[in-house]
Amino acid sequence: MAIIAPSLLASNFLRLADECAMINNSEAEWFHLDVMDGRFVPNISFGLPVIEQIRTATTKVLDVHLMIEEPEKYAEAFAKAGANILSVHIEACRNLHRNIQQIHDLGMKAGVAVNPHTPIHLLVDIIEDVDLVNLMSVNPGFGGQAFIPYTLKKIAELRQLINERNPKVEIEIDGGVNLNNAASIIAAGATVLVAGNTVFKSKNPIETIAQLKKI
Ligand code: DX5
Ligand code: ZN
């Protein structure tokens, strides 16, 4: 049974309070919050003031995915805004080990996110220091893209590395997760499913979350 992390990027921002209440009333454990800066990725989403507001609307885990350059400049602000897990991209960090330490020192769990082109072996010397790996199954920047099938091989490789070096690390799969591919993603070794469009564009989001949870 995977942890379900609905991505608010696909929600209706005019009805954000209702969308938060829906997740609160569902079996989803985490809120997945996608922060984009228009530099690391070719899109801009939402940032600190929105996350501060969401913090007041839930006691569930806020899983913040930073798709930004120089994340070290903002880690403290995201801690103050109420993030529980903060993930930074390996491709955006020249000093990843220091960034992970900073996130831990601020009292958050630390994740490293990896783009589709980034090989798993680059995680070998950081895997013992992180709590989560966000394995991107689409190119970051947009919701609603198709799952890249090669990700399944990367999940299996990452599962093996994690089992050998740090078994408690969560493997989060982010992008294009749906009711058809979730079983193979979990079978390959994932423990957290991010789902944006699959949840928020469905007729009954609470039921869709329940179905993902059953897989
Ligand atoms: C993409 C984001 C994802 C996205 C997932 O850059 O990191 O979290 O919101 O959306 P879906 O599930 O619609 O692909
Ligand atoms: Zn994300």
PDB file of C-alpha atoms and ligand atoms in Angstrom:
ATOM      1  CA  MET A   1       0.000   0.000   0.000  1.00  0.00           C
ATOM      2  CA  ALA A   2       1.609   3.235  -1.156  1.00  0.00           C
ATOM      3  CA  ILE A   3       1.408   6.693   0.381  1.00  0.00           C
ATOM      4  CA  ILE A   4      -0.788   8.882  -1.829  1.00  0.00           C
ATOM      5  CA  ALA A   5       0.310  12.471  -2.419  1.00  0.00           C
ATOM      6  CA  PRO A   6      -2.182  14.459  -4.521  1.00  0.00           C
ATOM      7  CA  SER A   7      -0.442  17.276  -6.405  1.00  0.00           C
ATOM      8  CA  LEU A   8      -2.289  20.551  -5.832  1.00  0.00           C
ATOM      9  CA  LEU A   9      -0.908  21.850  -9.133  1.00  0.00           C
ATOM     10  CA  ALA A  10      -3.924  20.213 -10.793  1.00  0.00           C
ATOM     11  CA  SER A  11      -6.426  21.606  -8.298  1.00  0.00           C
ATOM     12  CA  ASN A  12      -8.838  24.497  -8.780  1.00  0.00           C
ATOM     13  CA  PHE A  13      -7.051  27.438  -7.159  1.00  0.00           C
ATOM     14  CA  LEU A  14     -10.289  29.403  -6.913  1.00  0.00           C
ATOM     15  CA  ARG A  15     -11.576  26.670  -4.623  1.00  0.00           C
ATOM     16  CA  LEU A  16      -8.392  25.880  -2.751  1.00  0.00           C
ATOM     17  CA  ALA A  17     -10.083  25.576   0.652  1.00  0.00           C
ATOM     18  CA  ASP A  18     -12.491  22.954  -0.744  1.00  0.00           C
ATOM     19  CA  GLU A  19      -9.650  21.102  -2.470  1.00  0.00           C
ATOM     20  CA  CYS A  20      -7.719  20.967   0.832  1.00  0.00           C
ATOM     21  CA  ALA A  21     -10.837  19.752   2.655  1.00  0.00           C
ATOM     22  CA  MET A  22     -11.255  17.024   0.044  1.00  0.00           C
ATOM     23  CA  ILE A  23      -7.717  15.739   0.684  1.00  0.00           C
ATOM     24  CA  ASN A  24      -8.274  16.008   4.447  1.00  0.00           C
ATOM     25  CA  ASN A  25     -11.359  13.803   4.087  1.00  0.00           C
ATOM     26  CA  SER A  26      -9.590  11.288   1.860  1.00  0.00           C
ATOM     27  CA  GLU A  27      -7.134   8.467   2.474  1.00  0.00           C
ATOM     28  CA  ALA A  28      -4.268  10.537   1.053  1.00  0.00           C
ATOM     29  CA  GLU A  29      -1.500  11.036   3.608  1.00  0.00           C
ATOM     30  CA  TRP A  30       0.461  13.873   1.985  1.00  0.00           C
ATOM     31  CA  PHE A  31      -0.132  17.109   0.093  1.00  0.00           C
ATOM     32  CA  HIS A  32       2.339  17.381  -2.831  1.00  0.00           C
ATOM     33  CA  LEU A  33       3.183  21.032  -3.509  1.00  0.00           C
ATOM     34  CA  ASP A  34       5.056  21.898  -6.714  1.00  0.00           C
ATOM     35  CA  VAL A  35       7.101  25.100  -6.602  1.00  0.00           C
ATOM     36  CA  MET A  36       8.509  26.321  -9.943  1.00  0.00           C
ATOM     37  CA  ASP A  37      10.681  29.352 -10.605  1.00  0.00           C
ATOM     38  CA  GLY A  38      10.635  29.762 -14.387  1.00  0.00           C
ATOM     39  CA  ARG A  39      14.400  29.092 -14.444  1.00  0.00           C
ATOM     40  CA  PHE A  40      14.996  25.506 -13.402  1.00  0.00           C
ATOM     41  CA  VAL A  41      11.811  24.594 -15.274  1.00  0.00           C
ATOM     42  CA  PRO A  42      10.003  26.477 -18.057  1.00  0.00           C
ATOM     43  CA  ASN A  43       6.989  27.306 -15.902  1.00  0.00           C
ATOM     44  CA  ILE A  44       6.004  29.263 -12.778  1.00  0.00           C
ATOM     45  CA  SER A  45       3.532  27.814 -10.272  1.00  0.00           C
ATOM     46  CA  PHE A  46       2.961  29.057  -6.721  1.00  0.00           C
ATOM     47  CA  GLY A  47       5.172  29.776  -3.740  1.00  0.00           C
ATOM     48  CA  LEU A  48       5.478  30.658  -0.083  1.00  0.00           C
ATOM     49  CA  PRO A  49       2.268  32.641   0.623  1.00  0.00           C
ATOM     50  CA  VAL A  50       0.124  29.884  -0.873  1.00  0.00           C
ATOM     51  CA  ILE A  51       1.901  27.184   1.121  1.00  0.00           C
ATOM     52  CA  GLU A  52       1.489  29.216   4.323  1.00  0.00           C
ATOM     53  CA  GLN A  53      -2.258  29.305   3.667  1.00  0.00           C
ATOM     54  CA  ILE A  54      -2.427  25.585   2.892  1.00  0.00           C
ATOM     55  CA  ARG A  55      -0.608  24.909   6.198  1.00  0.00           C
ATOM     56  CA  THR A  56      -3.543  26.455   8.063  1.00  0.00           C
ATOM     57  CA  ALA A  57      -5.975  24.170   6.194  1.00  0.00           C
ATOM     58  CA  THR A  58      -4.478  20.783   7.070  1.00  0.00           C
ATOM     59  CA  THR A  59      -2.506  18.785   9.600  1.00  0.00           C
ATOM     60  CA  LYS A  60      -1.385  16.299   6.932  1.00  0.00           C
ATOM     61  CA  VAL A  61       2.204  16.165   5.681  1.00  0.00           C
ATOM     62  CA  LEU A  62       3.209  18.993   3.340  1.00  0.00           C
ATOM     63  CA  ASP A  63       5.574  17.470   0.776  1.00  0.00           C
ATOM     64  CA  VAL A  64       7.175  20.412  -1.028  1.00  0.00           C
ATOM     65  CA  HIS A  65       8.894  19.744  -4.359  1.00  0.00           C
ATOM     66  CA  LEU A  66      11.217  22.614  -5.243  1.00  0.00           C
ATOM     67  CA  MET A  67      11.842  22.929  -8.974  1.00  0.00           C
ATOM     68  CA  ILE A  68      13.997  26.000  -8.452  1.00  0.00           C
ATOM     69  CA  GLU A  69      17.589  27.161  -8.804  1.00  0.00           C
ATOM     70  CA  GLU A  70      19.544  27.947  -5.620  1.00  0.00           C
ATOM     71  CA  PRO A  71      17.093  26.176  -3.271  1.00  0.00           C
ATOM     72  CA  GLU A  72      19.409  26.875  -0.316  1.00  0.00           C
ATOM     73  CA  LYS A  73      18.314  30.516  -0.413  1.00  0.00           C
ATOM     74  CA  TYR A  74      14.710  29.575   0.341  1.00  0.00           C
ATOM     75  CA  ALA A  75      14.897  26.440   2.526  1.00  0.00           C
ATOM     76  CA  GLU A  76      14.431  28.394   5.765  1.00  0.00           C
ATOM     77  CA  ALA A  77      11.403  30.242   4.377  1.00  0.00           C
ATOM     78  CA  PHE A  78       9.783  26.948   3.367  1.00  0.00           C
ATOM     79  CA  ALA A  79      10.419  25.560   6.853  1.00  0.00           C
ATOM     80  CA  LYS A  80       8.694  28.622   8.335  1.00  0.00           C
ATOM     81  CA  ALA A  81       5.817  28.231   5.868  1.00  0.00           C
ATOM     82  CA  GLY A  82       5.206  24.767   7.306  1.00  0.00           C
ATOM     83  CA  ALA A  83       6.845  22.285   4.933  1.00  0.00           C
ATOM     84  CA  ASN A  84       7.427  18.856   6.462  1.00  0.00           C
ATOM     85  CA  ILE A  85       9.418  17.389   3.578  1.00  0.00           C
ATOM     86  CA  LEU A  86      11.542  19.530   1.270  1.00  0.00           C
ATOM     87  CA  SER A  87      12.908  18.070  -1.962  1.00  0.00           C
ATOM     88  CA  VAL A  88      15.581  19.741  -4.050  1.00  0.00           C
ATOM     89  CA  HIS A  89      16.734  18.716  -7.511  1.00  0.00           C
ATOM     90  CA  ILE A  90      20.115  17.058  -7.866  1.00  0.00           C
ATOM     91  CA  GLU A  91      20.493  18.963 -11.153  1.00  0.00           C
ATOM     92  CA  ALA A  92      20.047  22.318  -9.343  1.00  0.00           C
ATOM     93  CA  CYS A  93      22.499  21.679  -6.479  1.00  0.00           C
ATOM     94  CA  ARG A  94      26.262  22.121  -6.726  1.00  0.00           C
ATOM     95  CA  ASN A  95      26.598  21.165  -3.059  1.00  0.00           C
ATOM     96  CA  LEU A  96      23.811  18.686  -2.588  1.00  0.00           C
ATOM     97  CA  HIS A  97      25.196  17.217   0.639  1.00  0.00           C
ATOM     98  CA  ARG A  98      25.247  20.678   2.239  1.00  0.00           C
ATOM     99  CA  ASN A  99      21.713  21.395   1.012  1.00  0.00           C
ATOM    100  CA  ILE A 100      20.430  18.151   2.542  1.00  0.00           C
ATOM    101  CA  GLN A 101      22.152  18.983   5.841  1.00  0.00           C
ATOM    102  CA  GLN A 102      20.571  22.442   5.806  1.00  0.00           C
ATOM    103  CA  ILE A 103      17.089  20.958   5.326  1.00  0.00           C
ATOM    104  CA  HIS A 104      17.628  18.562   8.243  1.00  0.00           C
ATOM    105  CA  ASP A 105      19.005  21.337  10.450  1.00  0.00           C
ATOM    106  CA  LEU A 106      15.794  23.278   9.760  1.00  0.00           C
ATOM    107  CA  GLY A 107      13.793  20.333  11.139  1.00  0.00           C
ATOM    108  CA  MET A 108      12.389  18.984   7.874  1.00  0.00           C
ATOM    109  CA  LYS A 109      12.777  15.663   6.111  1.00  0.00           C
ATOM    110  CA  ALA A 110      14.980  15.952   3.053  1.00  0.00           C
ATOM    111  CA  GLY A 111      14.310  14.664  -0.428  1.00  0.00           C
ATOM    112  CA  VAL A 112      16.370  14.631  -3.585  1.00  0.00           C
ATOM    113  CA  ALA A 113      14.502  14.867  -6.885  1.00  0.00           C
ATOM    114  CA  VAL A 114      15.929  13.477 -10.114  1.00  0.00           C
ATOM    115  CA  ASN A 115      14.981  14.290 -13.685  1.00  0.00           C
ATOM    116  CA  PRO A 116      14.268  11.558 -16.242  1.00  0.00           C
ATOM    117  CA  HIS A 117      17.745  11.868 -17.798  1.00  0.00           C
ATOM    118  CA  THR A 118      19.637  11.608 -14.493  1.00  0.00           C
ATOM    119  CA  PRO A 119      21.073   8.137 -13.816  1.00  0.00           C
ATOM    120  CA  ILE A 120      20.373   6.398 -10.510  1.00  0.00           C
ATOM    121  CA  HIS A 121      24.077   5.746  -9.861  1.00  0.00           C
ATOM    122  CA  LEU A 122      24.552   9.492  -9.183  1.00  0.00           C
ATOM    123  CA  LEU A 123      22.610   8.912  -5.941  1.00  0.00           C
ATOM    124  CA  VAL A 124      25.076   6.353  -4.542  1.00  0.00           C
ATOM    125  CA  ASP A 125      26.939   8.809  -2.312  1.00  0.00           C
ATOM    126  CA  ILE A 126      23.909  10.728  -1.059  1.00  0.00           C
ATOM    127  CA  ILE A 127      21.374   7.951  -0.494  1.00  0.00           C
ATOM    128  CA  GLU A 128      22.417   7.413   3.139  1.00  0.00           C
ATOM    129  CA  ASP A 129      21.676  11.074   3.920  1.00  0.00           C
ATOM    130  CA  VAL A 130      18.180  11.504   2.468  1.00  0.00           C
ATOM    131  CA  ASP A 131      14.679  10.507   3.552  1.00  0.00           C
ATOM    132  CA  LEU A 132      13.113  10.433   0.109  1.00  0.00           C
ATOM    133  CA  VAL A 133      13.957  10.239  -3.578  1.00  0.00           C
ATOM    134  CA  ASN A 134      11.512  11.918  -5.936  1.00  0.00           C
ATOM    135  CA  LEU A 135      11.982  10.040  -9.190  1.00  0.00           C
ATOM    136  CA  MET A 136      10.485  12.185 -11.928  1.00  0.00           C
ATOM    137  CA  SER A 137       8.531  10.124 -14.442  1.00  0.00           C
ATOM    138  CA  VAL A 138       7.932  13.169 -16.681  1.00  0.00           C
ATOM    139  CA  ASN A 139      10.079  16.208 -17.398  1.00  0.00           C
ATOM    140  CA  PRO A 140       9.339  18.618 -14.563  1.00  0.00           C
ATOM    141  CA  GLY A 141       7.398  21.805 -15.198  1.00  0.00           C
ATOM    142  CA  PHE A 142       3.868  20.718 -16.059  1.00  0.00           C
ATOM    143  CA  GLY A 143       1.100  18.468 -14.833  1.00  0.00           C
ATOM    144  CA  GLY A 144      -0.855  16.202 -17.133  1.00  0.00           C
ATOM    145  CA  GLN A 145       2.061  14.660 -19.067  1.00  0.00           C
ATOM    146  CA  ALA A 146       2.431  10.995 -20.009  1.00  0.00           C
ATOM    147  CA  PHE A 147       4.401   8.623 -17.746  1.00  0.00           C
ATOM    148  CA  ILE A 148       7.815   7.751 -19.250  1.00  0.00           C
ATOM    149  CA  PRO A 149       7.867   3.901 -19.275  1.00  0.00           C
ATOM    150  CA  TYR A 150      11.668   3.696 -18.777  1.00  0.00           C
ATOM    151  CA  THR A 151      11.052   4.996 -15.237  1.00  0.00           C
ATOM    152  CA  LEU A 152      10.057   1.456 -14.224  1.00  0.00           C
ATOM    153  CA  LYS A 153      13.658   0.278 -14.797  1.00  0.00           C
ATOM    154  CA  LYS A 154      14.962   3.219 -12.766  1.00  0.00           C
ATOM    155  CA  ILE A 155      12.590   2.406  -9.883  1.00  0.00           C
ATOM    156  CA  ALA A 156      13.879  -1.172  -9.768  1.00  0.00           C
ATOM    157  CA  GLU A 157      17.504   0.023  -9.807  1.00  0.00           C
ATOM    158  CA  LEU A 158      16.798   2.574  -7.073  1.00  0.00           C
ATOM    159  CA  ARG A 159      14.961  -0.031  -4.984  1.00  0.00           C
ATOM    160  CA  GLN A 160      18.067  -2.230  -5.072  1.00  0.00           C
ATOM    161  CA  LEU A 161      20.366   0.654  -4.083  1.00  0.00           C
ATOM    162  CA  ILE A 162      18.051   1.660  -1.239  1.00  0.00           C
ATOM    163  CA  ASN A 163      17.704  -1.889   0.058  1.00  0.00           C
ATOM    164  CA  GLU A 164      21.495  -2.140   0.202  1.00  0.00           C
ATOM    165  CA  ARG A 165      22.320   1.276   1.668  1.00  0.00           C
ATOM    166  CA  ASN A 166      19.308   2.855   3.464  1.00  0.00           C
ATOM    167  CA  PRO A 167      16.070   0.829   3.378  1.00  0.00           C
ATOM    168  CA  LYS A 168      13.875   3.492   5.004  1.00  0.00           C
ATOM    169  CA  VAL A 169      14.168   5.932   2.073  1.00  0.00           C
ATOM    170  CA  GLU A 170      10.813   6.569   0.379  1.00  0.00           C
ATOM    171  CA  ILE A 171      10.673   6.207  -3.412  1.00  0.00           C
ATOM    172  CA  GLU A 172       8.221   8.791  -4.713  1.00  0.00           C
ATOM    173  CA  ILE A 173       7.093   8.675  -8.325  1.00  0.00           C
ATOM    174  CA  ASP A 174       6.044  11.978  -9.780  1.00  0.00           C
ATOM    175  CA  GLY A 175       4.333  12.538 -13.111  1.00  0.00           C
ATOM    176  CA  GLY A 176       1.730  10.729 -15.162  1.00  0.00           C
ATOM    177  CA  VAL A 177       0.689   8.311 -12.409  1.00  0.00           C
ATOM    178  CA  ASN A 178      -2.788   6.886 -13.039  1.00  0.00           C
ATOM    179  CA  LEU A 179      -5.034   3.974 -12.111  1.00  0.00           C
ATOM    180  CA  ASN A 180      -3.629   1.879 -14.962  1.00  0.00           C
ATOM    181  CA  ASN A 181       0.099   2.197 -14.280  1.00  0.00           C
ATOM    182  CA  ALA A 182       0.102   2.480 -10.471  1.00  0.00           C
ATOM    183  CA  ALA A 183       0.308  -1.286  -9.906  1.00  0.00           C
ATOM    184  CA  SER A 184       3.456  -1.684 -12.007  1.00  0.00           C
ATOM    185  CA  ILE A 185       5.015   1.364 -10.333  1.00  0.00           C
ATOM    186  CA  ILE A 186       4.431  -0.122  -6.878  1.00  0.00           C
ATOM    187  CA  ALA A 187       5.555  -3.581  -8.020  1.00  0.00           C
ATOM    188  CA  ALA A 188       8.849  -2.044  -9.197  1.00  0.00           C
ATOM    189  CA  GLY A 189       9.470  -0.711  -5.693  1.00  0.00           C
ATOM    190  CA  ALA A 190       7.849   2.705  -5.262  1.00  0.00           C
ATOM    191  CA  THR A 191       6.349   3.695  -1.893  1.00  0.00           C
ATOM    192  CA  VAL A 192       4.788   7.111  -2.649  1.00  0.00           C
ATOM    193  CA  LEU A 193       2.545   7.998  -5.592  1.00  0.00           C
ATOM    194  CA  VAL A 194       2.122  11.629  -6.600  1.00  0.00           C
ATOM    195  CA  ALA A 195      -1.078  12.146  -8.577  1.00  0.00           C
ATOM    196  CA  GLY A 196      -2.257  15.460  -9.960  1.00  0.00           C
ATOM    197  CA  ASN A 197      -4.629  15.174 -12.883  1.00  0.00           C
ATOM    198  CA  THR A 198      -5.616  11.614 -11.999  1.00  0.00           C
ATOM    199  CA  VAL A 199      -7.067  12.866  -8.712  1.00  0.00           C
ATOM    200  CA  PHE A 200      -8.283  16.400  -9.366  1.00  0.00           C
ATOM    201  CA  LYS A 201      -9.720  15.870 -12.842  1.00  0.00           C
ATOM    202  CA  SER A 202     -11.625  12.755 -11.844  1.00  0.00           C
ATOM    203  CA  LYS A 203     -15.374  12.794 -11.174  1.00  0.00           C
ATOM    204  CA  ASN A 204     -14.916  11.670  -7.598  1.00  0.00           C
ATOM    205  CA  PRO A 205     -11.441  12.557  -6.271  1.00  0.00           C
ATOM    206  CA  ILE A 206     -11.973  10.927  -2.871  1.00  0.00           C
ATOM    207  CA  GLU A 207     -12.969   7.672  -4.551  1.00  0.00           C
ATOM    208  CA  THR A 208     -10.017   7.898  -6.969  1.00  0.00           C
ATOM    209  CA  ILE A 209      -7.649   8.322  -4.009  1.00  0.00           C
ATOM    210  CA  ALA A 210      -9.294   5.298  -2.353  1.00  0.00           C
ATOM    211  CA  GLN A 211      -8.720   3.281  -5.527  1.00  0.00           C
ATOM    212  CA  LEU A 212      -5.043   4.305  -5.707  1.00  0.00           C
ATOM    213  CA  LYS A 213      -4.726   3.374  -2.043  1.00  0.00           C
ATOM    214  CA  LYS A 214      -6.121  -0.117  -2.673  1.00  0.00           C
ATOM    215  CA  ILE A 215      -3.495  -0.968  -5.305  1.00  0.00           C
TER     216      ILE A 215
HETATM  217  C1  DX5 B   1       5.578  18.154 -12.533  1.00  0.00           C
HETATM  218  C2  DX5 B   1       5.221  18.092 -11.079  1.00  0.00           C
HETATM  219  C3  DX5 B   1       4.270  17.013 -10.748  1.00  0.00           C
HETATM  220  C4  DX5 B   1       2.912  17.193 -11.391  1.00  0.00           C
HETATM  221  C5  DX5 B   1       2.249  15.856 -11.482  1.00  0.00           C
HETATM  222  O1  DX5 B   1       6.588  19.077 -12.729  1.00  0.00           O
HETATM  223  O2  DX5 B   1       6.389  17.859 -10.306  1.00  0.00           O
HETATM  224  O3  DX5 B   1       4.130  16.869  -9.344  1.00  0.00           O
HETATM  225  O4  DX5 B   1       2.106  18.081 -10.669  1.00  0.00           O
HETATM  226  O5  DX5 B   1       1.041  16.016 -12.167  1.00  0.00           O
HETATM  227  P1  DX5 B   1       0.349  14.793 -12.933  1.00  0.00           P
HETATM  228  O6  DX5 B   1       0.078  13.750 -11.900  1.00  0.00           O
HETATM  229  O7  DX5 B   1      -0.875  15.421 -13.507  1.00  0.00           O
HETATM  230  O8  DX5 B   1       1.324  14.306 -13.978  1.00  0.00           O
HETATM  231 ZN    ZN B   2       6.121  17.313  -8.111  1.00  0.00          ZN
END
